[in-house]
CSV table of C-alpha atoms and ligand atoms in Angstrom, one decimal:
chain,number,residue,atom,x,y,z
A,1,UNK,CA,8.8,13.3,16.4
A,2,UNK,CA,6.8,12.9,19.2
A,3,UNK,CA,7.5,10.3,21.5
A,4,UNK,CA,4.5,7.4,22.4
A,5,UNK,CA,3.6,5.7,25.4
A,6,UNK,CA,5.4,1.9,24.8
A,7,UNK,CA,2.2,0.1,26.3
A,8,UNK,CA,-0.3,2.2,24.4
A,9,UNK,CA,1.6,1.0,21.4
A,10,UNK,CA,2.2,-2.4,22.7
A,11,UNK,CA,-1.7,-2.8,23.1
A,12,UNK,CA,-2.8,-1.1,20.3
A,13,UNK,CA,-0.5,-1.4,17.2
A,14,UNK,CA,-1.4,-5.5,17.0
A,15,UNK,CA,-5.2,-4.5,16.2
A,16,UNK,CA,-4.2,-1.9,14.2
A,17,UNK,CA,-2.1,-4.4,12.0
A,18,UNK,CA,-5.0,-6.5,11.7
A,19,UNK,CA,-7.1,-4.2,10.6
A,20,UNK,CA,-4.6,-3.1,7.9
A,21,UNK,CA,-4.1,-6.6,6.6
A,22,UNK,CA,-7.6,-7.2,7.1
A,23,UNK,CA,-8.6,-4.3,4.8
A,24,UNK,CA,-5.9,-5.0,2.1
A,25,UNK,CA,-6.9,-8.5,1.8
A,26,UNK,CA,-10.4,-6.9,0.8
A,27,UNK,CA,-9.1,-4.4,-1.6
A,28,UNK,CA,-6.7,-6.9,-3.0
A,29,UNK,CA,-9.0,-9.3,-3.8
A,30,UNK,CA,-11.7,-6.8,-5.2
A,31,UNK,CA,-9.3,-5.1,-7.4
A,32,UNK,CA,-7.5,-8.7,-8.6
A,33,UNK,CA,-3.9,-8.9,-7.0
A,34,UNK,CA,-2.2,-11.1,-5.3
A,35,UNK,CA,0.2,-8.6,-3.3
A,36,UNK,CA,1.0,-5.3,-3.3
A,37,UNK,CA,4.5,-3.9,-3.1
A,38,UNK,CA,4.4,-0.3,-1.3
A,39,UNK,CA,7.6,2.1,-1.4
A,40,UNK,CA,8.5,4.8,0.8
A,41,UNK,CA,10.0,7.8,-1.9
A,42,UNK,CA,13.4,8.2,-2.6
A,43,UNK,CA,15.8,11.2,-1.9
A,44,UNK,CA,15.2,13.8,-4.5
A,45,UNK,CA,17.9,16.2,-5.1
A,46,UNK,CA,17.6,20.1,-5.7
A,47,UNK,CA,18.3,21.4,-9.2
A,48,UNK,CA,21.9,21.4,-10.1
A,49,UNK,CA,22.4,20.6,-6.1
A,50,UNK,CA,24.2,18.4,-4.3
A,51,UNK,CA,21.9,18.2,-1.4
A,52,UNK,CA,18.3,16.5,-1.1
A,53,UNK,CA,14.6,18.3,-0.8
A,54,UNK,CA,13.1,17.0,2.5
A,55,UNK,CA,12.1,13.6,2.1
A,56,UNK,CA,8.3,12.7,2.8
A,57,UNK,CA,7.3,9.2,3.4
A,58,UNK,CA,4.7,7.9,1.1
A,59,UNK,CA,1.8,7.6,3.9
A,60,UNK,CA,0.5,4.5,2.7
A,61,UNK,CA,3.2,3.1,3.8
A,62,UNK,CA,3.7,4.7,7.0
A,63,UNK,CA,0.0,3.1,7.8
A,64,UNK,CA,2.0,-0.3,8.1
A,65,UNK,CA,4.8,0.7,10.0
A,66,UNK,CA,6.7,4.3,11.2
A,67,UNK,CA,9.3,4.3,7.8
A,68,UNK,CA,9.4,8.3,8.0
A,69,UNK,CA,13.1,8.7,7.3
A,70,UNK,CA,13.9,5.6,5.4
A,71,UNK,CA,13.6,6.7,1.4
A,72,UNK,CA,13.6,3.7,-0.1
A,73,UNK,CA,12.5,1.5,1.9
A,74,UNK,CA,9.4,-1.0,0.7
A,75,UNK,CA,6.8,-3.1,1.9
A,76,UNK,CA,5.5,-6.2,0.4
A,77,UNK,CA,2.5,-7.7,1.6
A,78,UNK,CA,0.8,-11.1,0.6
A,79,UNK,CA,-2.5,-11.9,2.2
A,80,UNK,CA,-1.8,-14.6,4.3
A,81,UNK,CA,1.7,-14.2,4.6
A,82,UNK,CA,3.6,-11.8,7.1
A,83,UNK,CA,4.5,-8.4,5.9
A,84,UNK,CA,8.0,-8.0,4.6
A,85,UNK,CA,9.6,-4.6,5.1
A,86,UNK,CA,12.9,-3.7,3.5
A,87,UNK,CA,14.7,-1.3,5.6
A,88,UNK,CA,17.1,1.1,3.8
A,89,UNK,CA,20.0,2.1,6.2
A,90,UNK,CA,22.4,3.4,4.2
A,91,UNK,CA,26.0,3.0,6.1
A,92,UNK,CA,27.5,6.5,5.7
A,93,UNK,CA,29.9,8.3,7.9
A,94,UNK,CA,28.2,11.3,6.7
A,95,UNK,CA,25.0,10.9,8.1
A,96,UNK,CA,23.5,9.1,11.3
A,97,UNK,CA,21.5,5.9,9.4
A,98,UNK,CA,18.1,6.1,10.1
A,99,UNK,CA,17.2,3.4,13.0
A,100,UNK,CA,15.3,0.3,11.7
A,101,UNK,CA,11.7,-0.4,13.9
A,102,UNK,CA,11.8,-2.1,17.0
A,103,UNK,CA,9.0,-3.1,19.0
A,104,UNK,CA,5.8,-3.8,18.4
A,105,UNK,CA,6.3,-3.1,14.5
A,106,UNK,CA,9.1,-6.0,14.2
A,107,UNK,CA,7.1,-8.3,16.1
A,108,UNK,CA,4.4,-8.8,13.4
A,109,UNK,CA,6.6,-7.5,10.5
A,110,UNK,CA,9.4,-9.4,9.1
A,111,UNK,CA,12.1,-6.6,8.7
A,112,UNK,CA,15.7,-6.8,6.6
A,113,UNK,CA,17.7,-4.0,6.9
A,114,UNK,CA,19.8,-3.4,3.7
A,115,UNK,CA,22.4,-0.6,3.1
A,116,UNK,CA,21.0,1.0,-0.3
A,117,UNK,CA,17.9,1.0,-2.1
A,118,UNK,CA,19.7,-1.0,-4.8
A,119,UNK,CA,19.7,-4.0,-2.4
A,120,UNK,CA,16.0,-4.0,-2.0
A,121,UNK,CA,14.4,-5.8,-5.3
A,122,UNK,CA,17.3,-8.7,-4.2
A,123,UNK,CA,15.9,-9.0,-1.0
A,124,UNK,CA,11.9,-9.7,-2.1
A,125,UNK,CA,12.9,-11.7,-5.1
A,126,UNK,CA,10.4,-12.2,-7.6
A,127,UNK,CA,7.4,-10.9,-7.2
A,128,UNK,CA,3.9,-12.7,-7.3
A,129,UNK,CA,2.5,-12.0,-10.8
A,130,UNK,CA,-0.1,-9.8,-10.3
A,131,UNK,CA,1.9,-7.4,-8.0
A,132,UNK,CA,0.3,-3.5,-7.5
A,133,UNK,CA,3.0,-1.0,-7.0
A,134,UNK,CA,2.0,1.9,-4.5
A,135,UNK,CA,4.4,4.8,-4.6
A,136,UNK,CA,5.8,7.2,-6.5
A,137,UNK,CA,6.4,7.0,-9.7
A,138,UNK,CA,10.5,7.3,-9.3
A,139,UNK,CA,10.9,4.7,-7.1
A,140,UNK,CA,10.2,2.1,-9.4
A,141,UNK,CA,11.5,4.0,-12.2
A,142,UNK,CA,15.0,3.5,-10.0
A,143,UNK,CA,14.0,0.1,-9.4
A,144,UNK,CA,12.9,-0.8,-13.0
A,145,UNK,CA,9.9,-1.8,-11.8
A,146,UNK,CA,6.6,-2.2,-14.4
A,147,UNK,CA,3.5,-3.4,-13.5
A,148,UNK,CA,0.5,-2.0,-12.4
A,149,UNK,CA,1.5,1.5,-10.6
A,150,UNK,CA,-1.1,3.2,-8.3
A,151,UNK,CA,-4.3,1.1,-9.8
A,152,UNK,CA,-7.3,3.6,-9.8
A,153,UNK,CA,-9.4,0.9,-8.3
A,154,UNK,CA,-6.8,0.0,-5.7
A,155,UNK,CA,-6.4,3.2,-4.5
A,156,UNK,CA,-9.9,4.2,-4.4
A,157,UNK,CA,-10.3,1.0,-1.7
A,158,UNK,CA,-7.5,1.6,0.5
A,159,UNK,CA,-8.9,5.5,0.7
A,160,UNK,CA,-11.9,5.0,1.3
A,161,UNK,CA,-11.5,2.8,4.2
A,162,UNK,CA,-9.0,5.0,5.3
A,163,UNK,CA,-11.0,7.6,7.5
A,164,UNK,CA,-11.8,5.4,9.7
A,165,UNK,CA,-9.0,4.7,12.3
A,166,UNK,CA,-7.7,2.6,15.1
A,167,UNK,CA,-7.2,3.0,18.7
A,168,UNK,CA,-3.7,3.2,17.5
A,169,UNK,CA,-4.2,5.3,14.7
A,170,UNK,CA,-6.3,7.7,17.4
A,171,UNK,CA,-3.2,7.1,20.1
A,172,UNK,CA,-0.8,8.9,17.6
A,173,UNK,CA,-2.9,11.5,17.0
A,174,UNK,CA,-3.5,12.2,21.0
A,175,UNK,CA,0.3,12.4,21.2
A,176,UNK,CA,-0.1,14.8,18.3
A,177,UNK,CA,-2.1,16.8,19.5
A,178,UNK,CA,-0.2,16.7,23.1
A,179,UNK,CA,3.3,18.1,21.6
A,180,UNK,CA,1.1,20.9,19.0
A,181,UNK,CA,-0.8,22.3,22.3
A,182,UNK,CA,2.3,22.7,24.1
A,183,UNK,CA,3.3,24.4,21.1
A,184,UNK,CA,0.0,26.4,21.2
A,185,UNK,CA,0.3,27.3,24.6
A,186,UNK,CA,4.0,28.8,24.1
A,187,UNK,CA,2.9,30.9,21.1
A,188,UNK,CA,0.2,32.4,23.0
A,189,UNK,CA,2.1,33.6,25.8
A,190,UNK,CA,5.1,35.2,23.6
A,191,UNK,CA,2.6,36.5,21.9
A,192,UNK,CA,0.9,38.8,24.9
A,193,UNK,CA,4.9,39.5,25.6
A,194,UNK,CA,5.2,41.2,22.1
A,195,UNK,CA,7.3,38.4,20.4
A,196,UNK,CA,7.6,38.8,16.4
A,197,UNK,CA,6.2,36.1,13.8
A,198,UNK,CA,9.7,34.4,13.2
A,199,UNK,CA,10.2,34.0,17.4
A,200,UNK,CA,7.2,32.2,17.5
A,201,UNK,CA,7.9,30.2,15.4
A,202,UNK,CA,10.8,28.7,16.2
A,203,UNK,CA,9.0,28.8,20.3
A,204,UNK,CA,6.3,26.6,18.9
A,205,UNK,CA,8.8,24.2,17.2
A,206,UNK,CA,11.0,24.8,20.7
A,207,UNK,CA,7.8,23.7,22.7
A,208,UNK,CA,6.3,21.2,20.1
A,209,UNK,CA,10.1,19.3,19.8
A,210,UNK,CA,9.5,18.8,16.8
A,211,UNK,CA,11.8,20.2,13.4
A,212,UNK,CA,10.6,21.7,10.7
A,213,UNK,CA,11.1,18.4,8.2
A,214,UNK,CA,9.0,17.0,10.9
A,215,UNK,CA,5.8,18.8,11.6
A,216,UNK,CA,2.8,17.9,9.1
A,217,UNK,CA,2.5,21.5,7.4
A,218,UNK,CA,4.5,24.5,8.2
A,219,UNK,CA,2.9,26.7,10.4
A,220,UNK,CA,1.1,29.3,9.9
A,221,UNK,CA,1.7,32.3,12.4
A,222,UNK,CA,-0.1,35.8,10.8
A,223,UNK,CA,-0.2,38.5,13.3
A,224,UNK,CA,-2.8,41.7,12.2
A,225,UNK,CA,-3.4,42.0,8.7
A,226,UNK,CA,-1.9,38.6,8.0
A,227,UNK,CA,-4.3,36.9,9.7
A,228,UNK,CA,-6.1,37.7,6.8
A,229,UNK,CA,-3.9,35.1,4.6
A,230,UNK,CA,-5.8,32.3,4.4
A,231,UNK,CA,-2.4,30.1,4.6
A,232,UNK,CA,0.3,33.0,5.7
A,233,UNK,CA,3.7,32.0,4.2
A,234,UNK,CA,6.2,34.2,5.9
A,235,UNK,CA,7.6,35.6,9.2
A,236,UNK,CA,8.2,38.7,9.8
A,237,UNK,CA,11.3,39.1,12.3
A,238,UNK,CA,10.2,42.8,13.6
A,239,UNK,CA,8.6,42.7,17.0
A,240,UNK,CA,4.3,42.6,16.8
A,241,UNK,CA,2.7,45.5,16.7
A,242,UNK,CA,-0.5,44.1,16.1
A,243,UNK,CA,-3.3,43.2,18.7
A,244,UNK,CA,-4.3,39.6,16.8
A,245,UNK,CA,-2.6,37.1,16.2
A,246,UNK,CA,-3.7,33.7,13.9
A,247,UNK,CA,-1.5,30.6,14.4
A,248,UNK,CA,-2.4,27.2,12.9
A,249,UNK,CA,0.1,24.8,13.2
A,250,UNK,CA,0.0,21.1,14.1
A,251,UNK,CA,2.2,18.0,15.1
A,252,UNK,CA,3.4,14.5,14.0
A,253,UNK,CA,3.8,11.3,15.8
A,254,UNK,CA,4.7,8.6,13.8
A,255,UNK,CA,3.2,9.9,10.7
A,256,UNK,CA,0.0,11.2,12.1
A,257,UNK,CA,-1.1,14.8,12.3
A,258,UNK,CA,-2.9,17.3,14.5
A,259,UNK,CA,-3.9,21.0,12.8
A,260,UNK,CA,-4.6,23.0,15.5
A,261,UNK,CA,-5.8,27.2,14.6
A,262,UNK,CA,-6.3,29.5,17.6
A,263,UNK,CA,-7.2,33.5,17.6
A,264,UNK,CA,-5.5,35.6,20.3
A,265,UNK,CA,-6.1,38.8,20.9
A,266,UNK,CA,-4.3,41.6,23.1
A,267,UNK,CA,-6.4,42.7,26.0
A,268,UNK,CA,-7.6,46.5,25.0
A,269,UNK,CA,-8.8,45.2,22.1
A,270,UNK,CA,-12.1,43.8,23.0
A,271,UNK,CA,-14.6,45.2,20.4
A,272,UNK,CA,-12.3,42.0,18.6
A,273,UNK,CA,-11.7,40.0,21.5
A,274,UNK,CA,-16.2,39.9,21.6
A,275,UNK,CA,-16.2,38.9,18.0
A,276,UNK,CA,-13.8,35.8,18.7
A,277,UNK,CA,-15.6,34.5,21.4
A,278,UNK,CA,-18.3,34.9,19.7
A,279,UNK,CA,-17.0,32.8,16.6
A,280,UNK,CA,-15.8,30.5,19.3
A,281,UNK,CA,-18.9,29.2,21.1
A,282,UNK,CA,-20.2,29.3,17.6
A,283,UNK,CA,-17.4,26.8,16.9
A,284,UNK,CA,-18.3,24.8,20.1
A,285,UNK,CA,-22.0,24.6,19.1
A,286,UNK,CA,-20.8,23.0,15.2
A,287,UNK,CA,-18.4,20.9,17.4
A,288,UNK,CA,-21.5,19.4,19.4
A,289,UNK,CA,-23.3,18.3,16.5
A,290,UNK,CA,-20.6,16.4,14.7
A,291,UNK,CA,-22.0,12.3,14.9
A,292,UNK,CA,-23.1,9.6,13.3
A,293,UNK,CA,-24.9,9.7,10.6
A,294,UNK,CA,-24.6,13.6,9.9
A,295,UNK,CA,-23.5,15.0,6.6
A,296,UNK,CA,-20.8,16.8,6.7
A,297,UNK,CA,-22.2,19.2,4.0
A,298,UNK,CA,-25.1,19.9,6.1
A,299,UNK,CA,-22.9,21.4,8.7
A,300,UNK,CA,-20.8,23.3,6.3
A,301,UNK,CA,-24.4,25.1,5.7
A,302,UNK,CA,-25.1,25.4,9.2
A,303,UNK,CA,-21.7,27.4,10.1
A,304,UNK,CA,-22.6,29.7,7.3
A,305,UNK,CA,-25.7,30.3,9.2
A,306,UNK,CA,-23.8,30.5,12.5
A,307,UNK,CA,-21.4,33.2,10.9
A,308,UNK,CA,-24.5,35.0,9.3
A,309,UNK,CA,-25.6,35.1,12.8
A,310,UNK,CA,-22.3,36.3,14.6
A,311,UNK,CA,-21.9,39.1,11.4
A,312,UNK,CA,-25.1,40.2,12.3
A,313,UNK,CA,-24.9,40.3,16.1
A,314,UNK,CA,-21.4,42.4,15.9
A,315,UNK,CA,-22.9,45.1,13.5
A,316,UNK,CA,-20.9,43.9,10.5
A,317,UNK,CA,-24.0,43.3,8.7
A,318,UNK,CA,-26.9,45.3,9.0
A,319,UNK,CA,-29.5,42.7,7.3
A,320,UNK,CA,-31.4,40.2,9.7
A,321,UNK,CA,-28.8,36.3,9.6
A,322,UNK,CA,-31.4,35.1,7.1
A,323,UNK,CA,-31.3,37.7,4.7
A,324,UNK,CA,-27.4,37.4,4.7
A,325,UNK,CA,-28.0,33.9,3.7
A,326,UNK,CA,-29.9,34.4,1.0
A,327,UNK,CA,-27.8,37.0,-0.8
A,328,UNK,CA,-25.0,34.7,-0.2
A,329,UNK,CA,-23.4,37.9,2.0
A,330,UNK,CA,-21.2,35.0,4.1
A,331,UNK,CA,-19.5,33.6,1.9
A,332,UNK,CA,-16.8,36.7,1.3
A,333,UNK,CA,-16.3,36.5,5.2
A,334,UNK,CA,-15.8,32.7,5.2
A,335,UNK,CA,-14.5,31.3,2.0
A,336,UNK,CA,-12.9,28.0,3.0
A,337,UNK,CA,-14.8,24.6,3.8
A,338,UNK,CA,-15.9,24.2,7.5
A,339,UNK,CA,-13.0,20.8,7.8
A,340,UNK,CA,-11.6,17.8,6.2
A,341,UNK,CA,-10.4,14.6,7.1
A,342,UNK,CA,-7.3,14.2,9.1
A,343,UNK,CA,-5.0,11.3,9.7
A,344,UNK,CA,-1.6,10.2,8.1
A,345,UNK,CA,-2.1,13.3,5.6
A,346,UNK,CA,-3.4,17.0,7.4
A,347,UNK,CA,-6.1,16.6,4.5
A,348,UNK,CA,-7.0,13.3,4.8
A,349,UNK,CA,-8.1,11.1,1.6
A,350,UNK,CA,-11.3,9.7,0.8
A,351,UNK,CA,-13.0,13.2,1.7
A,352,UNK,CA,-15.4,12.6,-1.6
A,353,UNK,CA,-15.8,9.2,-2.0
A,354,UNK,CA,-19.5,7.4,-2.1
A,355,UNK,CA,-18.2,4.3,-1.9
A,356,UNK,CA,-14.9,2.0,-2.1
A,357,UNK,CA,-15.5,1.7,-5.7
A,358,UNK,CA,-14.7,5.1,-6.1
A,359,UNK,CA,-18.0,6.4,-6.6
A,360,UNK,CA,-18.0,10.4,-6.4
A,361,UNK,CA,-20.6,12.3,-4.0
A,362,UNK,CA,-22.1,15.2,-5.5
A,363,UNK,CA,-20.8,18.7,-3.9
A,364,UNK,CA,-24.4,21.0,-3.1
A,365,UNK,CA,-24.1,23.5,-6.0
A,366,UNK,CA,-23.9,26.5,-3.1
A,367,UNK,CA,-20.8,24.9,-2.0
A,368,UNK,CA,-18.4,23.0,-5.1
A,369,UNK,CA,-15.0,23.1,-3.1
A,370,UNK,CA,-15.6,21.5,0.1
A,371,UNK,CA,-13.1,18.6,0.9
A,372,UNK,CA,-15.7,16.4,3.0
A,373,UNK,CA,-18.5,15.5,1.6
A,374,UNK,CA,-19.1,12.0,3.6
A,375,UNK,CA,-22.0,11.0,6.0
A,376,UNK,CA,-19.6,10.8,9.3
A,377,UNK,CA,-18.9,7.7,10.8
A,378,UNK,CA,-18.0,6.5,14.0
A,379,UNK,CA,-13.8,6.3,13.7
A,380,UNK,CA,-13.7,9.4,11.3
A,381,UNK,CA,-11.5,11.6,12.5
A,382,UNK,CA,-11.7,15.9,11.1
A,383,UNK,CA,-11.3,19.3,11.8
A,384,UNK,CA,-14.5,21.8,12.4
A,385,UNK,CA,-12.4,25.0,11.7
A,386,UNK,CA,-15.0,28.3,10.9
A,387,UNK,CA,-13.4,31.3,10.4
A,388,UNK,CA,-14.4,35.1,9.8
A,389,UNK,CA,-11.9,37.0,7.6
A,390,UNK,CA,-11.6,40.6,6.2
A,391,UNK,CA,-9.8,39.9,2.7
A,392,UNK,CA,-9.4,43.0,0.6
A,393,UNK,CA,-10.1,41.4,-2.5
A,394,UNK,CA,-13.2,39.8,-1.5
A,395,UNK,CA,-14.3,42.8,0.5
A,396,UNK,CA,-13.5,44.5,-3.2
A,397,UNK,CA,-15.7,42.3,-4.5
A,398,UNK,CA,-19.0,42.7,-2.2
A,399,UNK,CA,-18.6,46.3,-1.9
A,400,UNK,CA,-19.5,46.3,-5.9
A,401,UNK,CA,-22.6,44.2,-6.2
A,402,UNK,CA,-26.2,45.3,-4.4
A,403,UNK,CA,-25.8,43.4,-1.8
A,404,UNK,CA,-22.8,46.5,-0.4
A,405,UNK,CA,-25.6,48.2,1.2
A,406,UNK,CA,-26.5,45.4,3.8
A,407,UNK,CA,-22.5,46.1,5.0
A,408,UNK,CA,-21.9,48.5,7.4
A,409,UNK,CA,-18.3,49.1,5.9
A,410,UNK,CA,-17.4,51.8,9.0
A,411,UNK,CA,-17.4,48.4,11.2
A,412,UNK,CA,-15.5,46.3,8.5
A,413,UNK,CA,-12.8,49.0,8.9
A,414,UNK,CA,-12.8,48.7,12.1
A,415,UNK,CA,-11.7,45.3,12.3
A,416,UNK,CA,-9.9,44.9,9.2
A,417,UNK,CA,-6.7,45.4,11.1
A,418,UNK,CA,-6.7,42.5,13.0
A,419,UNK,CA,-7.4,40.3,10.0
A,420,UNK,CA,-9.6,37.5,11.0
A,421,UNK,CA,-10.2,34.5,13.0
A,422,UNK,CA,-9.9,30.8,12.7
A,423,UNK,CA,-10.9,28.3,15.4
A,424,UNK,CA,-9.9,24.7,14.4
A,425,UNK,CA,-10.4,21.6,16.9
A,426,UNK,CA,-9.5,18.0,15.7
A,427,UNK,CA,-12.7,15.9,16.7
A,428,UNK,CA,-13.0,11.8,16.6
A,429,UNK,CA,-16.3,10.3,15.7
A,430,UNK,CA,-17.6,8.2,18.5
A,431,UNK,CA,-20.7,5.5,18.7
A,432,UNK,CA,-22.7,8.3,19.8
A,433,UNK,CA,-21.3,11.9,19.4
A,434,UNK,CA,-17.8,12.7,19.4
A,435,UNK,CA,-14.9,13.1,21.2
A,436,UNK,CA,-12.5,16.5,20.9
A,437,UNK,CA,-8.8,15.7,20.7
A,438,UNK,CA,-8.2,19.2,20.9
A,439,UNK,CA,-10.3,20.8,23.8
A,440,UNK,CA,-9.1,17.8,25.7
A,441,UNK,CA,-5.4,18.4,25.3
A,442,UNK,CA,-6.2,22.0,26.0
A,443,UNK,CA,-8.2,21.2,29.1
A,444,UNK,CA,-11.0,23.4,27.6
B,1,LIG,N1,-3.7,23.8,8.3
B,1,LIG,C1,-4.4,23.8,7.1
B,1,LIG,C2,-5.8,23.6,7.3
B,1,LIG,O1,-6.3,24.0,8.3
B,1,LIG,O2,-6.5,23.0,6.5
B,2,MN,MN1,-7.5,22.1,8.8
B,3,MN,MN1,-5.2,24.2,10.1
């Protein structure tokens, strides 16, 4: 994981503590508890398998304190009263124990190390009455645990206040995005050498430092015709033939995530290379008007225009941008949402919610998938990630309704081997505009 700056956490993690008890207390008392007991996971193991599926911490509990390789391990929080996490650190000569927190976390947290998750429900003792369990569903089976599990209401609070973060929530993800650019930066240069799918990956993880367990998602490196893939799976281990290459692919710093997508192209390929930049000071312009204040809907619909535009300027579409609008001709060229939220999960919670109570905002009918639907805020932190894509099936699709003949399919074909482009920058809400974690860290 990537490492942090010890006074950037020693100044900010306090405040951030506060601010997580402080918003606790609120949901606790709104929902009727009087503490809440949050568990970490416990090791799975495979089917018929002696060894465990990579663990992943339960991330509202990795909110209190970094417990990303402790299954097991619990918090219990009483307003009013210090936190008390139970450390699992299993003594085993056959794997290094997980280290317990240090500084700043064990200043403000009372921490008990025990050796197995048995020990934990001794070390608590009883619980208040009305407890609410967060975690999985195992874990408290294993701890024969019953009371209220994952309370609707409960949850609903805690997500909703969730997209807003700290100064140390936004420190992690700097650092984030730090060790996922110098993974960026790698990628792009084995990739003007002629390196395969499978090399680059294991050079972004090389330049990243960070394992595959590790990073927030696994990355997604599609080079040519894979770039297509909306979420490319695989790696191919031949050297790349191909003149484009997709890679999104993020980091983690103490549970936090950047999701970082850039397009390269090979130079003598600049009939693409035009359409990229294109899409990217496209990308810049959305970028610019993410504030206060703006829906996030509303800018969904304005990279559709964007795209309409860019389609129409590059001689894919032979209709004026407005008429591609109104026969709907961007959507097979851009099918995913413009961003989401991002924080402790790569899509962040809370992306729907009206309100704390859970209240549901209405998706515009034009667009029913999109995973942000909130007015942003200051302290919201999300991606702004348009993309153009040449997808068989959807092409398939087009090329049988009316609407074919506003295609000029000679220039579809002509880039349909490179794929498609995706240009995805992590931006935090500020008072008045926004900052952008990513161009920063670029240094562009
Ligand atoms: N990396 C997945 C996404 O961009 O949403
Ligand atoms: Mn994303
Ligand atoms: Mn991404």
């Amino acid at each position: 994981m990537a490492a942090m700056d010890k006074q950037i956490l020693a100044t900010t993690y306090p405040r951030h503590l506060e601010t997580v008890r402080q918003r606790y207390d609120d949901a606790l008392a709104a929902c009727g508890y009087d503490a809440v007991l949050i568990g970490a996971g416990i090791d799975r193991l495979q089917f018929m398998d002696d060894h465990h599926a990579p663990f992943r911490a339960n991330p509202q509990l990795t909110q209190w304190l970094p417990l990303t390789a402790h299954p097991g391990s619990c918090l219990l929080y009483r307003p009013g009263q210090r936190p008390v996490a139970i450390v699992v650190r299993p003594e085993s000569y056959w794997e290094e124990p997980p280290e317990a927190p240090g500084a700043p976390w064990a200043d403000a947290t009372d921490i008990r190390v025990v050796a197995t998750p048995d020990d934990v429900p001794k070390s608590f003792g009883s619980l208040p009455a009305s407890t609410a369990l967060l975690g999985p569903a195992e874990q408290w089976d294993a701890m024969k645990l019953t009371g209220d599990r994952n309370p609707k209401p409960l949850v609903n609070h805690l997500h909703f206040q969730r997209a807003c973060k700290t100064d140390y929530e936004i420190a992690c993800m700097r650092s984030a995005t730090a060790a996922a650019v110098a993974g960026h930066r790698a990628v792009a240069d084995a990739f003007a050498a002629g390196d395969s799918e499978f090399g680059m990956l294991l050079i972004f993880q090389q330049a990243s430092g960070q394992t595959a367990t590790e990073l927030p998602y696994p990355p997604i490196i599609g080079a040519g015709r894979h770039a297509a893939v909306l979420h490319y799976q695989h790696r191919r281990q031949q050297r790349n033939p191909a003149g484009s290459l997709l890679i999104d692919a993020g980091c983690n710093t103490l549970g936090y995530a950047s999701d970082i997508t850039r397009t390269h192209v090979l130079r003598g390929h600049d009939t693409f290379a035009e359409l990229r930049d294109d899409l990217d000071a496209r990308q810049q312009a959305l970028c610019a008007r993410v504030q206060p204040g703006v829906a996030f809907a509303e800018l969904h619909h304005a990279a559709h225009e964007a795209i309409a535009g860019v389609l129409c300027r590059h001689g894919v579409l032979t209709c004026n941008a407005e008429t591609a609008m109104e026969r709907g001709l961007t959507n097979t060229f851009f099918p995913h949402g413009l961003g989401h939220l991002l924080g402790l999960q790569v899509h962040d919670v809370g992306g729907w919610q009206a309100d704390a109570a859970g209240q549901q905002l209405e998706a515009p009918a034009a667009y029913p998938r999109l995973r942000l639907l909130r007015t942003l805020e200051p302290g919201f932190t999300l991606t702004v990630e348009p993309g153009i894509y040449f997808i068989d099936s959807l092409l398939e699709e087009l090329r049988a309704q009316a609407a074919a003949a506003d295609v000029n399919w000679d220039r579809v074909a002509e880039f349909h081997p490179y794929g498609g482009i995706r240009i995805e920058d992590n931006l935090l809400v500020t008072a008045n505009g926004n900052e952008n974690l990513t161009r920063a860290a670029f240094g562009s």
